[in-house]
Amino acid sequence: MKKVVLLFIIILAAIFLLAGCVPGDGVANPDKPANFLWGIWHGWVAPISLIISLFNSDIRVYEQINTGWWYDFGFYIAIISGFGGLSLFRRQRRQRPNGER
């Protein structure tokens, strides 16, 4: 029981720490827009951003003040690799001689 409570507290703390870096938090501005690395980060925290955006209209899933294509590229790389992994690097299952997996 204590392990479950400790795990819950750790997960909750991680969510609060990640919530400080969501899109729309005021870090990006026209002089210094969000770049490729911020795109990767925002892709990783997209599920948390989505939940927070339901309660706070200033927070978005996607940073609108960005560098363009490079931000988009980083964002989509993080979404693809974070939710399902890159299928290019997955091992294919070998079939057994009798046809079972």
PDB file of C-alpha atoms in Angstrom:
ATOM      1  CA  MET A   1       0.000   0.000   0.000  1.00  0.00           C
ATOM      2  CA  LYS A   2       2.826   2.396   0.846  1.00  0.00           C
ATOM      3  CA  LYS A   3       4.448   1.762  -2.540  1.00  0.00           C
ATOM      4  CA  VAL A   4       1.234   2.694  -4.330  1.00  0.00           C
ATOM      5  CA  VAL A   5       0.923   5.951  -2.385  1.00  0.00           C
ATOM      6  CA  LEU A   6       4.583   6.790  -3.022  1.00  0.00           C
ATOM      7  CA  LEU A   7       4.191   6.074  -6.734  1.00  0.00           C
ATOM      8  CA  PHE A   8       1.074   8.255  -6.864  1.00  0.00           C
ATOM      9  CA  ILE A   9       2.911  11.134  -5.163  1.00  0.00           C
ATOM     10  CA  ILE A  10       5.864  10.830  -7.562  1.00  0.00           C
ATOM     11  CA  ILE A  11       3.585  10.817 -10.613  1.00  0.00           C
ATOM     12  CA  LEU A  12       1.619  13.782  -9.289  1.00  0.00           C
ATOM     13  CA  ALA A  13       4.833  15.743  -8.640  1.00  0.00           C
ATOM     14  CA  ALA A  14       6.094  14.961 -12.150  1.00  0.00           C
ATOM     15  CA  ILE A  15       2.833  16.211 -13.663  1.00  0.00           C
ATOM     16  CA  PHE A  16       3.083  19.482 -11.737  1.00  0.00           C
ATOM     17  CA  LEU A  17       6.700  19.936 -12.810  1.00  0.00           C
ATOM     18  CA  LEU A  18       5.835  19.290 -16.453  1.00  0.00           C
ATOM     19  CA  ALA A  19       2.892  21.678 -16.260  1.00  0.00           C
ATOM     20  CA  GLY A  20       5.314  24.577 -15.870  1.00  0.00           C
ATOM     21  CA  CYS A  21       6.561  24.138 -19.446  1.00  0.00           C
ATOM     22  CA  VAL A  22       3.352  23.831 -21.446  1.00  0.00           C
ATOM     23  CA  PRO A  23       2.665  25.898 -24.593  1.00  0.00           C
ATOM     24  CA  GLY A  24       1.178  29.320 -23.956  1.00  0.00           C
ATOM     25  CA  ASP A  25       3.031  29.849 -20.690  1.00  0.00           C
ATOM     26  CA  GLY A  26       4.534  33.144 -21.896  1.00  0.00           C
ATOM     27  CA  VAL A  27       8.082  31.934 -22.592  1.00  0.00           C
ATOM     28  CA  ALA A  28       7.808  32.290 -26.382  1.00  0.00           C
ATOM     29  CA  ASN A  29       7.514  35.809 -27.781  1.00  0.00           C
ATOM     30  CA  PRO A  30       7.957  37.349 -31.263  1.00  0.00           C
ATOM     31  CA  ASP A  31      11.617  38.150 -30.518  1.00  0.00           C
ATOM     32  CA  LYS A  32      12.356  34.599 -29.369  1.00  0.00           C
ATOM     33  CA  PRO A  33       9.781  32.158 -30.823  1.00  0.00           C
ATOM     34  CA  ALA A  34       9.554  28.482 -29.899  1.00  0.00           C
ATOM     35  CA  ASN A  35      12.055  26.442 -31.930  1.00  0.00           C
ATOM     36  CA  PHE A  36      12.696  22.788 -32.813  1.00  0.00           C
ATOM     37  CA  LEU A  37      13.639  21.742 -29.265  1.00  0.00           C
ATOM     38  CA  TRP A  38      10.586  23.456 -27.799  1.00  0.00           C
ATOM     39  CA  GLY A  39       8.531  21.622 -30.429  1.00  0.00           C
ATOM     40  CA  ILE A  40       9.868  18.305 -29.167  1.00  0.00           C
ATOM     41  CA  TRP A  41       9.159  19.277 -25.569  1.00  0.00           C
ATOM     42  CA  HIS A  42       5.637  20.486 -26.356  1.00  0.00           C
ATOM     43  CA  GLY A  43       4.951  17.236 -28.203  1.00  0.00           C
ATOM     44  CA  TRP A  44       5.989  15.220 -25.160  1.00  0.00           C
ATOM     45  CA  VAL A  45       3.812  17.219 -22.765  1.00  0.00           C
ATOM     46  CA  ALA A  46       0.853  17.457 -25.184  1.00  0.00           C
ATOM     47  CA  PRO A  47      -1.427  15.147 -23.127  1.00  0.00           C
ATOM     48  CA  ILE A  48      -0.805  17.226 -20.004  1.00  0.00           C
ATOM     49  CA  SER A  49      -1.330  20.440 -21.991  1.00  0.00           C
ATOM     50  CA  LEU A  50      -4.642  19.127 -23.286  1.00  0.00           C
ATOM     51  CA  ILE A  51      -5.933  18.428 -19.787  1.00  0.00           C
ATOM     52  CA  ILE A  52      -4.755  21.800 -18.448  1.00  0.00           C
ATOM     53  CA  SER A  53      -6.257  23.636 -21.441  1.00  0.00           C
ATOM     54  CA  LEU A  54      -9.698  22.350 -20.450  1.00  0.00           C
ATOM     55  CA  PHE A  55      -9.479  24.466 -17.280  1.00  0.00           C
ATOM     56  CA  ASN A  56      -7.245  27.357 -18.416  1.00  0.00           C
ATOM     57  CA  SER A  57      -7.949  29.052 -21.757  1.00  0.00           C
ATOM     58  CA  ASP A  58      -4.454  30.620 -21.869  1.00  0.00           C
ATOM     59  CA  ILE A  59      -2.766  27.222 -22.170  1.00  0.00           C
ATOM     60  CA  ARG A  60      -2.677  25.551 -25.583  1.00  0.00           C
ATOM     61  CA  VAL A  61      -1.529  22.169 -26.838  1.00  0.00           C
ATOM     62  CA  TYR A  62       0.522  23.877 -29.568  1.00  0.00           C
ATOM     63  CA  GLU A  63       2.639  27.056 -29.248  1.00  0.00           C
ATOM     64  CA  GLN A  64       1.368  29.609 -31.752  1.00  0.00           C
ATOM     65  CA  ILE A  65       4.483  31.793 -31.591  1.00  0.00           C
ATOM     66  CA  ASN A  66       6.978  29.423 -33.222  1.00  0.00           C
ATOM     67  CA  THR A  67       9.668  29.235 -35.908  1.00  0.00           C
ATOM     68  CA  GLY A  68       7.427  27.430 -38.371  1.00  0.00           C
ATOM     69  CA  TRP A  69       8.407  24.202 -40.069  1.00  0.00           C
ATOM     70  CA  TRP A  70      11.155  23.264 -37.596  1.00  0.00           C
ATOM     71  CA  TYR A  71       8.840  23.645 -34.594  1.00  0.00           C
ATOM     72  CA  ASP A  72       6.198  21.555 -36.370  1.00  0.00           C
ATOM     73  CA  PHE A  73       8.788  18.893 -37.197  1.00  0.00           C
ATOM     74  CA  GLY A  74       9.936  18.633 -33.574  1.00  0.00           C
ATOM     75  CA  PHE A  75       6.349  18.564 -32.316  1.00  0.00           C
ATOM     76  CA  TYR A  76       5.316  15.736 -34.641  1.00  0.00           C
ATOM     77  CA  ILE A  77       8.476  13.715 -33.976  1.00  0.00           C
ATOM     78  CA  ALA A  78       7.703  13.828 -30.254  1.00  0.00           C
ATOM     79  CA  ILE A  79       4.044  12.919 -30.789  1.00  0.00           C
ATOM     80  CA  ILE A  80       4.904   9.961 -33.021  1.00  0.00           C
ATOM     81  CA  SER A  81       7.738   8.616 -30.895  1.00  0.00           C
ATOM     82  CA  GLY A  82       5.993   9.280 -27.589  1.00  0.00           C
ATOM     83  CA  PHE A  83       2.705   7.606 -28.443  1.00  0.00           C
ATOM     84  CA  GLY A  84       3.494   4.228 -29.926  1.00  0.00           C
ATOM     85  CA  GLY A  85       7.188   4.401 -30.694  1.00  0.00           C
ATOM     86  CA  LEU A  86       8.848   4.625 -34.039  1.00  0.00           C
ATOM     87  CA  SER A  87       7.730   1.574 -35.957  1.00  0.00           C
ATOM     88  CA  LEU A  88      10.946   1.713 -37.969  1.00  0.00           C
ATOM     89  CA  PHE A  89      12.871   0.535 -34.919  1.00  0.00           C
ATOM     90  CA  ARG A  90      10.460  -2.093 -33.650  1.00  0.00           C
ATOM     91  CA  ARG A  91      11.284  -5.737 -33.940  1.00  0.00           C
ATOM     92  CA  GLN A  92       8.910  -7.808 -35.960  1.00  0.00           C
ATOM     93  CA  ARG A  93       7.522 -10.867 -34.260  1.00  0.00           C
ATOM     94  CA  ARG A  94       8.728 -14.162 -35.549  1.00  0.00           C
ATOM     95  CA  GLN A  95       6.131 -16.768 -36.278  1.00  0.00           C
ATOM     96  CA  ARG A  96       6.584 -20.195 -34.830  1.00  0.00           C
ATOM     97  CA  PRO A  97       6.685 -23.153 -37.190  1.00  0.00           C
ATOM     98  CA  ASN A  98       3.125 -24.213 -36.270  1.00  0.00           C
ATOM     99  CA  GLY A  99       1.721 -20.767 -37.149  1.00  0.00           C
ATOM    100  CA  GLU A 100       1.268 -19.480 -33.581  1.00  0.00           C
ATOM    101  CA  ARG A 101       2.761 -16.237 -32.350  1.00  0.00           C
TER     102      ARG A 101
END
